[in-house]
CSV table of N, CA and C in Angstrom, one decimal:
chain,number,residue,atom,x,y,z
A,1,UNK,N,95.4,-2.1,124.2
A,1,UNK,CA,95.9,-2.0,122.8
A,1,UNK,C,97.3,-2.6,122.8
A,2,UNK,N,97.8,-3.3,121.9
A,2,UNK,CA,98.6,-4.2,121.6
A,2,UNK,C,100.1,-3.0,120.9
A,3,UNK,N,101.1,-3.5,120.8
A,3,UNK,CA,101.8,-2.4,120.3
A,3,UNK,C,102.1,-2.9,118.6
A,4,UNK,N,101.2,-3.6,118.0
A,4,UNK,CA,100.9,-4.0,116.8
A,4,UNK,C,99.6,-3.3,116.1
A,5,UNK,N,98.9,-3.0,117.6
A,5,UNK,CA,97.9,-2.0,116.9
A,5,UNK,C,98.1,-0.5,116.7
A,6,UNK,N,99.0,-0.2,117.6
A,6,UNK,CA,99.5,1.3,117.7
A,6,UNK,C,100.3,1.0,116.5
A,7,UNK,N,101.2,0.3,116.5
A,7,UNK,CA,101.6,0.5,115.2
A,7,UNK,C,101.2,0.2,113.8
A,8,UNK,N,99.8,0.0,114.0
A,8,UNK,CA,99.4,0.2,112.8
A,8,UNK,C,98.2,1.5,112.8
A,9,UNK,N,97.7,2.0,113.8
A,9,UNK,CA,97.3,3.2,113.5
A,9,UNK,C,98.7,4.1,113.1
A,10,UNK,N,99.5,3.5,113.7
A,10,UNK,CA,100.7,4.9,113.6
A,10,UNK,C,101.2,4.8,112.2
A,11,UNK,N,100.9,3.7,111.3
A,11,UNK,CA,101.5,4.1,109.8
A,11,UNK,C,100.3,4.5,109.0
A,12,UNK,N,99.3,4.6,109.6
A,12,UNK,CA,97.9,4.9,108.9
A,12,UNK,C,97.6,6.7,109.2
A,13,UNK,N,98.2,6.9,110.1
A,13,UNK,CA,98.2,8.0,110.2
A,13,UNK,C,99.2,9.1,109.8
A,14,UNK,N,100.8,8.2,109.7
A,14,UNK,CA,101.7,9.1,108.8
A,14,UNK,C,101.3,8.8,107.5
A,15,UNK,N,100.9,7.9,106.8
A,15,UNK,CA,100.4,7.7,105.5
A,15,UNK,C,99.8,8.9,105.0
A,16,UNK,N,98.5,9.3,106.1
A,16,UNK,CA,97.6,10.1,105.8
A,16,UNK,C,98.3,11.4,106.3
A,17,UNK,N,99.0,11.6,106.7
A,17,UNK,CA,99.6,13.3,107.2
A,17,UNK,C,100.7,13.5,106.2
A,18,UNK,N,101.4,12.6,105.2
A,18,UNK,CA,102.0,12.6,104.3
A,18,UNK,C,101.0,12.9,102.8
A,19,UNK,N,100.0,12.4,103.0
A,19,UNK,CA,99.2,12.7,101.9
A,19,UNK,C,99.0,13.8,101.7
A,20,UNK,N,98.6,14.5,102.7
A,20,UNK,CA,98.2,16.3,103.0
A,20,UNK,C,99.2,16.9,102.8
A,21,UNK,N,100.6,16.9,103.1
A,21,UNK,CA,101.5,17.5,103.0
A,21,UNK,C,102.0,17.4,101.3
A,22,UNK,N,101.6,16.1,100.5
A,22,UNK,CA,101.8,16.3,99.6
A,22,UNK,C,101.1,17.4,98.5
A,23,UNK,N,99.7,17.0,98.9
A,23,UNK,CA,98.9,17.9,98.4
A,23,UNK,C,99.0,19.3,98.7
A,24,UNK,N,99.5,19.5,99.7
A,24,UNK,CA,99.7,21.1,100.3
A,24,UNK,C,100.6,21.7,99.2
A,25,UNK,N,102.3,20.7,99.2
A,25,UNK,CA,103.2,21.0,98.4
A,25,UNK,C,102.4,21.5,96.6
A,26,UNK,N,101.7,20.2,96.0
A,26,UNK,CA,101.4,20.4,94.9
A,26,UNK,C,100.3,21.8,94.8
A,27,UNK,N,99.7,22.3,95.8
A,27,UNK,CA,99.1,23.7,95.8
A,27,UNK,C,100.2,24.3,95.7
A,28,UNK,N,101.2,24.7,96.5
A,28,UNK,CA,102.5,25.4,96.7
A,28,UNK,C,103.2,25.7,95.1
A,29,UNK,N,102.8,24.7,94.7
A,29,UNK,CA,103.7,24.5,93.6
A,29,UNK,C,102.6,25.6,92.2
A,30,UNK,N,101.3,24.8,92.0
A,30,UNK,CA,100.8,25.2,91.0
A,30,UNK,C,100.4,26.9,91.6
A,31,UNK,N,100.4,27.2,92.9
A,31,UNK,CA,100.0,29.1,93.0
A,31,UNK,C,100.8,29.8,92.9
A,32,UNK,N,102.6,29.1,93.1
A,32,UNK,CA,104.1,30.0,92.5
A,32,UNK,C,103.9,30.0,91.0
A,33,UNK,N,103.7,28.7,90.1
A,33,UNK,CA,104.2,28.9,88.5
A,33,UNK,C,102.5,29.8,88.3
A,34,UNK,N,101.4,29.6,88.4
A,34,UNK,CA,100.3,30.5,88.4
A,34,UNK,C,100.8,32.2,88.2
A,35,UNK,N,101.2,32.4,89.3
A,35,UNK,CA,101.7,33.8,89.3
A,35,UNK,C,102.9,33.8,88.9
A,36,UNK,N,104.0,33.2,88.5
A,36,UNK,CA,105.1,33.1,88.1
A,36,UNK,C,104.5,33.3,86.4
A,37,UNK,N,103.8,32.4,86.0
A,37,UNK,CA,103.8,32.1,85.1
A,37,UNK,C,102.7,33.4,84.1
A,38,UNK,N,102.3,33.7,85.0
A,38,UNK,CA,101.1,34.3,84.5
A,38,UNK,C,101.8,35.8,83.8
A,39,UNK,N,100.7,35.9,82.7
A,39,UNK,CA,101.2,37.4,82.1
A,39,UNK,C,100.9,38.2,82.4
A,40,UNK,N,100.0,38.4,83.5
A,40,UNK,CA,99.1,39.5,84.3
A,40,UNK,C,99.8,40.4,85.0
A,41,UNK,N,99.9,41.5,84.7
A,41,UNK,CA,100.9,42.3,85.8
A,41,UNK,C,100.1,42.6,87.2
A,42,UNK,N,100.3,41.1,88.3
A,42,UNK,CA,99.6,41.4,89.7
A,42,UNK,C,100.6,42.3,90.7
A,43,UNK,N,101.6,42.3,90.1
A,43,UNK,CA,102.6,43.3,91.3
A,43,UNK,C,102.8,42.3,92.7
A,44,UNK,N,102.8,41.3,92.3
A,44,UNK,CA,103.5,40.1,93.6
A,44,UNK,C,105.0,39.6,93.2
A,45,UNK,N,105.9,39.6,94.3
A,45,UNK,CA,107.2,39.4,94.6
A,45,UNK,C,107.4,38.3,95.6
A,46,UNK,N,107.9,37.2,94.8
A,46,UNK,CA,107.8,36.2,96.0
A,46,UNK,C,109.1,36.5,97.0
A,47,UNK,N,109.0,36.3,97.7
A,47,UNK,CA,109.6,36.6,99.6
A,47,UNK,C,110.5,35.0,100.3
A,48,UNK,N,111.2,35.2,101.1
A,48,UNK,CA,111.0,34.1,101.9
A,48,UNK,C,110.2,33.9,102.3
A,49,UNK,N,109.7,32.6,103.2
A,49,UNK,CA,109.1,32.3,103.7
A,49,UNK,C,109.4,31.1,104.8
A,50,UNK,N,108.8,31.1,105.5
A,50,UNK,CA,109.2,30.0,106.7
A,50,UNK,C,108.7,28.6,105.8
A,51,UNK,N,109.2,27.2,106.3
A,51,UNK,CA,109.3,26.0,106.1
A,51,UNK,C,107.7,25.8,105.4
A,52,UNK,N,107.7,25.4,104.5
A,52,UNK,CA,105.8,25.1,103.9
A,52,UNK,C,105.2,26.7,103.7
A,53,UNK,N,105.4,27.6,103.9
A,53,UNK,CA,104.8,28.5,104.0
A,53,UNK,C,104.8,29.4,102.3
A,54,UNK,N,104.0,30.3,102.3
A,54,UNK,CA,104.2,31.3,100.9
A,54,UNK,C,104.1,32.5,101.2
A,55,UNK,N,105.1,33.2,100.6
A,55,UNK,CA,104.9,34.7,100.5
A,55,UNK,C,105.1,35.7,99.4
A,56,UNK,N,103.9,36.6,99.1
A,56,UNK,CA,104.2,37.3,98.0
A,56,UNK,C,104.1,38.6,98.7
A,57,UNK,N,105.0,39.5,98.1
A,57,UNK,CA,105.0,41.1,98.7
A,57,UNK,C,104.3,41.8,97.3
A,58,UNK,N,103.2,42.7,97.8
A,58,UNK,CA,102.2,43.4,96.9
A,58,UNK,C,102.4,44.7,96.8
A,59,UNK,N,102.4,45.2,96.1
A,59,UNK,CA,103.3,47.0,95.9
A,59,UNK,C,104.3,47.2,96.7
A,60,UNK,N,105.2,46.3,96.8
A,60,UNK,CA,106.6,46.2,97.7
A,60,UNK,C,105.7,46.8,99.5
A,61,UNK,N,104.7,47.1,99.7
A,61,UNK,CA,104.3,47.0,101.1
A,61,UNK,C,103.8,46.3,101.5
A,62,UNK,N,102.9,45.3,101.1
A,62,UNK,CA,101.8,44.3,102.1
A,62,UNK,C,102.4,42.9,101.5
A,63,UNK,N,102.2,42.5,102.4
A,63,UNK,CA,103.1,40.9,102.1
A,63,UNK,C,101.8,40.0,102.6
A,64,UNK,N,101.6,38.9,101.9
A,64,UNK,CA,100.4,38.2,101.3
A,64,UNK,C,101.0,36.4,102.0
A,65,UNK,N,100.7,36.1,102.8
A,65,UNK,CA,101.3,34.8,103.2
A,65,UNK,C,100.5,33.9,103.2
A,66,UNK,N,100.4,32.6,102.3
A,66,UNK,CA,99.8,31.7,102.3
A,66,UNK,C,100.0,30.4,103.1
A,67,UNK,N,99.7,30.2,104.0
A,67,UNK,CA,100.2,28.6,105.1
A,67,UNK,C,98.6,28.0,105.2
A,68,UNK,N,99.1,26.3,105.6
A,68,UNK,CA,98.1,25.7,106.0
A,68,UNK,C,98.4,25.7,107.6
A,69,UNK,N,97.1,25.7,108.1
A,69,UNK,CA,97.0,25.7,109.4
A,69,UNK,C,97.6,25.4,110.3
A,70,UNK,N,98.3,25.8,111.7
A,70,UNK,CA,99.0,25.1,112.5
A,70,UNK,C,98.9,23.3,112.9
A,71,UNK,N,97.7,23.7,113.0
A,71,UNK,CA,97.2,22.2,113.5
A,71,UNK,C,97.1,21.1,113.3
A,72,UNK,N,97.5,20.2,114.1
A,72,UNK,CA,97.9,18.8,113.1
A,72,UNK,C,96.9,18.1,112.5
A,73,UNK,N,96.7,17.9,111.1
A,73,UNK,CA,96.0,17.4,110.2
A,73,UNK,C,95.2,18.1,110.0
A,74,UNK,N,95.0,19.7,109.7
A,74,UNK,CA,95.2,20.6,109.2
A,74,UNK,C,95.0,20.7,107.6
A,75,UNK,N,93.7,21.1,107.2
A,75,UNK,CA,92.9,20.9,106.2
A,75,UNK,C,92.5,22.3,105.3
A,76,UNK,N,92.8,23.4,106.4
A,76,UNK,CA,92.7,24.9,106.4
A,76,UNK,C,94.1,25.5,105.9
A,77,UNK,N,93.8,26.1,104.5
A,77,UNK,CA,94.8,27.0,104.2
A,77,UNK,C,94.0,28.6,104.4
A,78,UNK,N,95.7,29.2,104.8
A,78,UNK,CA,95.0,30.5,106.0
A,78,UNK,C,96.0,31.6,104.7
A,79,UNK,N,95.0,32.4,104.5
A,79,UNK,CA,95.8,33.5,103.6
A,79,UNK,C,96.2,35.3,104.5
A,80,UNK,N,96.6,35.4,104.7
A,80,UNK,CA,96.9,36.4,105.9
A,80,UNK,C,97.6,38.0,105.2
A,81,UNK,N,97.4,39.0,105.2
A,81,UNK,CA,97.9,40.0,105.0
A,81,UNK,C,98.6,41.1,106.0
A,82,UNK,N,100.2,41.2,105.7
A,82,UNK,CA,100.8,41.5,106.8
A,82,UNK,C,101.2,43.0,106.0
A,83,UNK,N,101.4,44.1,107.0
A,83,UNK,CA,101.6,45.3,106.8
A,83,UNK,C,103.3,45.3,106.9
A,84,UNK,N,104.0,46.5,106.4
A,84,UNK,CA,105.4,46.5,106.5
A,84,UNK,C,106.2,46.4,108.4
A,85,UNK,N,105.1,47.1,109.3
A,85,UNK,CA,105.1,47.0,110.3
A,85,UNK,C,104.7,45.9,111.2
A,86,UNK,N,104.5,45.2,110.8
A,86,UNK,CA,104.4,43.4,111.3
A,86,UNK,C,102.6,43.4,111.7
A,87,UNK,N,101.7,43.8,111.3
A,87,UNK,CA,100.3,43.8,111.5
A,87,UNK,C,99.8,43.3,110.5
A,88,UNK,N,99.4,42.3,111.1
A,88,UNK,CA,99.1,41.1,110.6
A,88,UNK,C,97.3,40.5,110.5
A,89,UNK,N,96.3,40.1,109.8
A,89,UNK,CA,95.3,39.4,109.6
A,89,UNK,C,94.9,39.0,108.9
A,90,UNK,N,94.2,37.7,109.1
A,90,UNK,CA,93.8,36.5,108.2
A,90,UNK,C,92.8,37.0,107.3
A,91,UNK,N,92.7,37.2,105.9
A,91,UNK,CA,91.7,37.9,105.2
A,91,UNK,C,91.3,36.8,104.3
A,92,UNK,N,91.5,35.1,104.4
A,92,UNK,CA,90.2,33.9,103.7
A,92,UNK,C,90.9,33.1,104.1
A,93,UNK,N,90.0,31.7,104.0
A,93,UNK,CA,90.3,30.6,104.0
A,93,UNK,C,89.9,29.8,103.4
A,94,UNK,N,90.7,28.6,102.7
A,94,UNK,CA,89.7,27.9,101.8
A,94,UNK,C,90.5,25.9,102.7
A,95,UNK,N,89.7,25.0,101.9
A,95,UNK,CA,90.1,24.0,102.6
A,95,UNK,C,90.6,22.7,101.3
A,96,UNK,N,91.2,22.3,101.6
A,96,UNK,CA,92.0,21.7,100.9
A,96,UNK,C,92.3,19.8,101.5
A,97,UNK,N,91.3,19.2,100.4
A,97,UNK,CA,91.5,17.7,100.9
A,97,UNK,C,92.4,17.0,100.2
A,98,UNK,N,92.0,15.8,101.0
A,98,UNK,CA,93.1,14.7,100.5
A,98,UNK,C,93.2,14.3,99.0
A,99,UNK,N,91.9,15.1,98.2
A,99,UNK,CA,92.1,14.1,96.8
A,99,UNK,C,92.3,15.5,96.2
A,100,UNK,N,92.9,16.0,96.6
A,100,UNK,CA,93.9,17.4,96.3
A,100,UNK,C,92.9,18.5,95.7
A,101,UNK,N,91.4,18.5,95.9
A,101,UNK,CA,90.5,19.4,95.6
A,101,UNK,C,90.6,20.9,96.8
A,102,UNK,N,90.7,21.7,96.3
A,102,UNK,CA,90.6,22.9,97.0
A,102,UNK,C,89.3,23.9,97.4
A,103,UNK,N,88.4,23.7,98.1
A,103,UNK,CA,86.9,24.5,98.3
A,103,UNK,C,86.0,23.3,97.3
A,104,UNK,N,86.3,22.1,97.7
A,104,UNK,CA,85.5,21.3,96.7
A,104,UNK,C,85.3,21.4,95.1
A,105,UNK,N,85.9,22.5,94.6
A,105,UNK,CA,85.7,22.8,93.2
A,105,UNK,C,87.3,23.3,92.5
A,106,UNK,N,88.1,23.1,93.0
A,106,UNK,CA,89.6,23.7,92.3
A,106,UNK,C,90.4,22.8,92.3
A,107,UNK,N,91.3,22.1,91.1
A,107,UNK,CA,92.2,21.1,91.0
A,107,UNK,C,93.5,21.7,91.7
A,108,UNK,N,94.5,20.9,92.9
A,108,UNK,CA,95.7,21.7,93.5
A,108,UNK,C,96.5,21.7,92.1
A,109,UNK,N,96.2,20.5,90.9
A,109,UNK,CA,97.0,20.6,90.2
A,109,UNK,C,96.5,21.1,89.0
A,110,UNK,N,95.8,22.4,88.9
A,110,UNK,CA,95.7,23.4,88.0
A,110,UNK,C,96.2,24.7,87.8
A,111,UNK,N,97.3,25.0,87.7
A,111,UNK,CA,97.9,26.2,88.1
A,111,UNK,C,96.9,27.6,87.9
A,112,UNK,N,96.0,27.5,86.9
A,112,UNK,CA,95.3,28.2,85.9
A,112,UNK,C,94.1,28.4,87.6
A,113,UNK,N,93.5,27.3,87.8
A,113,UNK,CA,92.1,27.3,88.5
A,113,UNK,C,92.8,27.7,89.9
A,114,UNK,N,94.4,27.2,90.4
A,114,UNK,CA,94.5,27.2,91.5
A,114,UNK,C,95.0,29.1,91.4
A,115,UNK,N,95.4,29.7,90.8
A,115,UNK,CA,95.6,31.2,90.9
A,115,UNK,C,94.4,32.3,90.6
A,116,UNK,N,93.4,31.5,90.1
A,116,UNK,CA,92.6,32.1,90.0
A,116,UNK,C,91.4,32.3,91.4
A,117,UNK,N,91.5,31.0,92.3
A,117,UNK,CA,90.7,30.6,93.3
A,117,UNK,C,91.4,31.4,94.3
A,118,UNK,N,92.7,31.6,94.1
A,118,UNK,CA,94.0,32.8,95.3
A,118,UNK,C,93.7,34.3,94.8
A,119,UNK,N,93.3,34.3,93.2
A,119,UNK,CA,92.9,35.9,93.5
A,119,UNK,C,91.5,36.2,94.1
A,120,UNK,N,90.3,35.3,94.1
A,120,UNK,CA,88.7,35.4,94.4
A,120,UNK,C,89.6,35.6,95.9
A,121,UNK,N,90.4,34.8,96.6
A,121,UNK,CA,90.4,35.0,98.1
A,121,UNK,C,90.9,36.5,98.2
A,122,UNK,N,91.9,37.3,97.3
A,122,UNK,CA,92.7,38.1,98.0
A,122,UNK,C,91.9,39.0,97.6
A,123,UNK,N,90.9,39.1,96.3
A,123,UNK,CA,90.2,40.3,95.9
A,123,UNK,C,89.8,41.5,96.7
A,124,UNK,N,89.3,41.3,97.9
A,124,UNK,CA,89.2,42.6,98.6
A,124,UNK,C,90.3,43.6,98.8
A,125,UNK,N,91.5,42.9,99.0
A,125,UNK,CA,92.9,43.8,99.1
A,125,UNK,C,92.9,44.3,98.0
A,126,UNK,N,92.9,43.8,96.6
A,126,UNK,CA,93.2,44.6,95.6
A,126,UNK,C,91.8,46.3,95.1
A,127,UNK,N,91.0,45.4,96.1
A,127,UNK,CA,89.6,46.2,95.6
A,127,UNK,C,90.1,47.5,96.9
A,128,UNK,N,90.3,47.3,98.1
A,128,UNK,CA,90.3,48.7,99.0
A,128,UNK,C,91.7,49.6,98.4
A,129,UNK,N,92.6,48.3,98.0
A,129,UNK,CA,93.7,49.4,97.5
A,129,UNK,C,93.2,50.6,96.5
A,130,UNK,N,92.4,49.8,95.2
A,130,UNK,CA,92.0,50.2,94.6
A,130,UNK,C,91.1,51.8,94.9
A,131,UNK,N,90.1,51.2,95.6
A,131,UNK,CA,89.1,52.8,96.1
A,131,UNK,C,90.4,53.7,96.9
A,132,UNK,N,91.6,52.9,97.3
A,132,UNK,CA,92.0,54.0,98.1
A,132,UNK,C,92.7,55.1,97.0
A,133,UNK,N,93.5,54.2,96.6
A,133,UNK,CA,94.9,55.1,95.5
A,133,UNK,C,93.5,56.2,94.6
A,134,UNK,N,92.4,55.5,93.9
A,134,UNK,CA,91.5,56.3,93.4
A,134,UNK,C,91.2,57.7,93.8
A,135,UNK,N,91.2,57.5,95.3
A,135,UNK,CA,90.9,58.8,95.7
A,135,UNK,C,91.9,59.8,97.0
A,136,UNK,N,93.0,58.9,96.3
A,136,UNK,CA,94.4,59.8,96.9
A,136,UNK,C,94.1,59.5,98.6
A,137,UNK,N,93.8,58.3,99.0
A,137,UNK,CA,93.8,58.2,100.7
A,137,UNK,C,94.7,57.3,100.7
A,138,UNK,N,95.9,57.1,101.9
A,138,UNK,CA,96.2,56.4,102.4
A,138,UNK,C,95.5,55.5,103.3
A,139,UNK,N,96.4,53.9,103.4
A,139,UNK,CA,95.5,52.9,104.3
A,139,UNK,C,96.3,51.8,104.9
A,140,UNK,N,95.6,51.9,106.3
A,140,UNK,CA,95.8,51.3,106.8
A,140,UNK,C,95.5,50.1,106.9
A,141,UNK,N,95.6,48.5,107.8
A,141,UNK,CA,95.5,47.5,107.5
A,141,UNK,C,94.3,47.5,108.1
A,142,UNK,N,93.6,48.3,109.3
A,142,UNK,CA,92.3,47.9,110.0
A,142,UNK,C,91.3,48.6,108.8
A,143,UNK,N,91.7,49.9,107.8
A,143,UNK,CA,90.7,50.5,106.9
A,143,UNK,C,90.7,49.6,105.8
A,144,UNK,N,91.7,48.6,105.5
A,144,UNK,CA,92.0,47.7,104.2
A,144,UNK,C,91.2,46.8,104.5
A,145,UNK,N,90.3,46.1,105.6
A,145,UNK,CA,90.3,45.0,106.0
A,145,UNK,C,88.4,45.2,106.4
A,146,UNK,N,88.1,46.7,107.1
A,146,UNK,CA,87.0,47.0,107.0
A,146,UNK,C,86.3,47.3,105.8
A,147,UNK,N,87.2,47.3,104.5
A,147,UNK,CA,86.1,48.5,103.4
A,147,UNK,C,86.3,49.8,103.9
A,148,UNK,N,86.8,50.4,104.6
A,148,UNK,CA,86.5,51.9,104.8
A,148,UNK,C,87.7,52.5,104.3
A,149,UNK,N,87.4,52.7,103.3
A,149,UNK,CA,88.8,53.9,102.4
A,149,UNK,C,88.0,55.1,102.5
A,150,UNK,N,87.6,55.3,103.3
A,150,UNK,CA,87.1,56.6,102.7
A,150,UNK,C,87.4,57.7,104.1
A,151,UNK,N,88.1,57.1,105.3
A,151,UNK,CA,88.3,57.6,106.4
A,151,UNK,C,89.7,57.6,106.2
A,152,UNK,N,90.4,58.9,107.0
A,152,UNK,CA,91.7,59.4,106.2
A,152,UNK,C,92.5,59.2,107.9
A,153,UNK,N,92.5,57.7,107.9
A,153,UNK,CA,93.3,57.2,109.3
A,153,UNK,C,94.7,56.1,108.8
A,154,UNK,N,95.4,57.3,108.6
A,154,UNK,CA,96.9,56.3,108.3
A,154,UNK,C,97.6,55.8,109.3
């Protein structure tokens, strides 16, 4: 291979790793003004977050991190629920292409469709919180993650 060919996979392929990253960003963007914007009292607090990353903290305890995948060219956005004690698990994934479609069916540039497609992922958190606080149980992130609120393991 010629170093005219390398260098032309090599701008075809920052081309295309810049594309993704833009699209990531325009997700980034429409799921902050979504929840920012939104009149819905979801009880999310955006956080720092590391370089590309998102974070919202949910009844000031569980912190909700949105990143795309480590991996280079990295297609997979990973939604993760972290406890105040640093326990941590991946609770959906959706995938996010180049023509900025999200799970094949969500615009990244819908703020409306893209916060609504982030609550269908987070819904189980708000549903175990839900059965828990209902019936006065505390919970942990392995009973938040199984469905089991109904076991009194804090």
């Amino acid at each position: 291979m010629t170093i005219w060919e390398i260098s032309e996979k090599a701008d075809y392929i920052a081309q295309r790793h810049q594309q993704l990253q833009d699209q990531w960003h325009l997700y980034c963007n429409s799921l902050v003004q979504g929840i920012t914007l939104s009149k819905a009292r979801l009880h999310h607090a955006m956080s720092c977050a590391a370089q590309g990353d998102m974070r919202f903290v949910l009844f000031g305890h569980f912190t909700i991190n949105v990143t795309l995948a480590d991996n280079f060219n990295s297609h997979t956005i990973e939604y993760y629920l972290e406890t105040k004690d640093g326990e941590k698990q991946c609770i959906a994934k959706a995938q996010l292409m180049a023509d900025g479609m999200v799970d094949g069916h969500v615009s990244n540039r819908d703020r409306q469709q893209v916060l609504e497609h982030y609550l269908e992922k987070i819904a189980p958190v708000y549903n175990g919180l839900y059965a828990a606080v209902e019936h006065d149980l505390p919970v942990n992130l392995k009973q938040l993650m199984d469905g089991n609120t109904s076991a009194n393991v804090a």
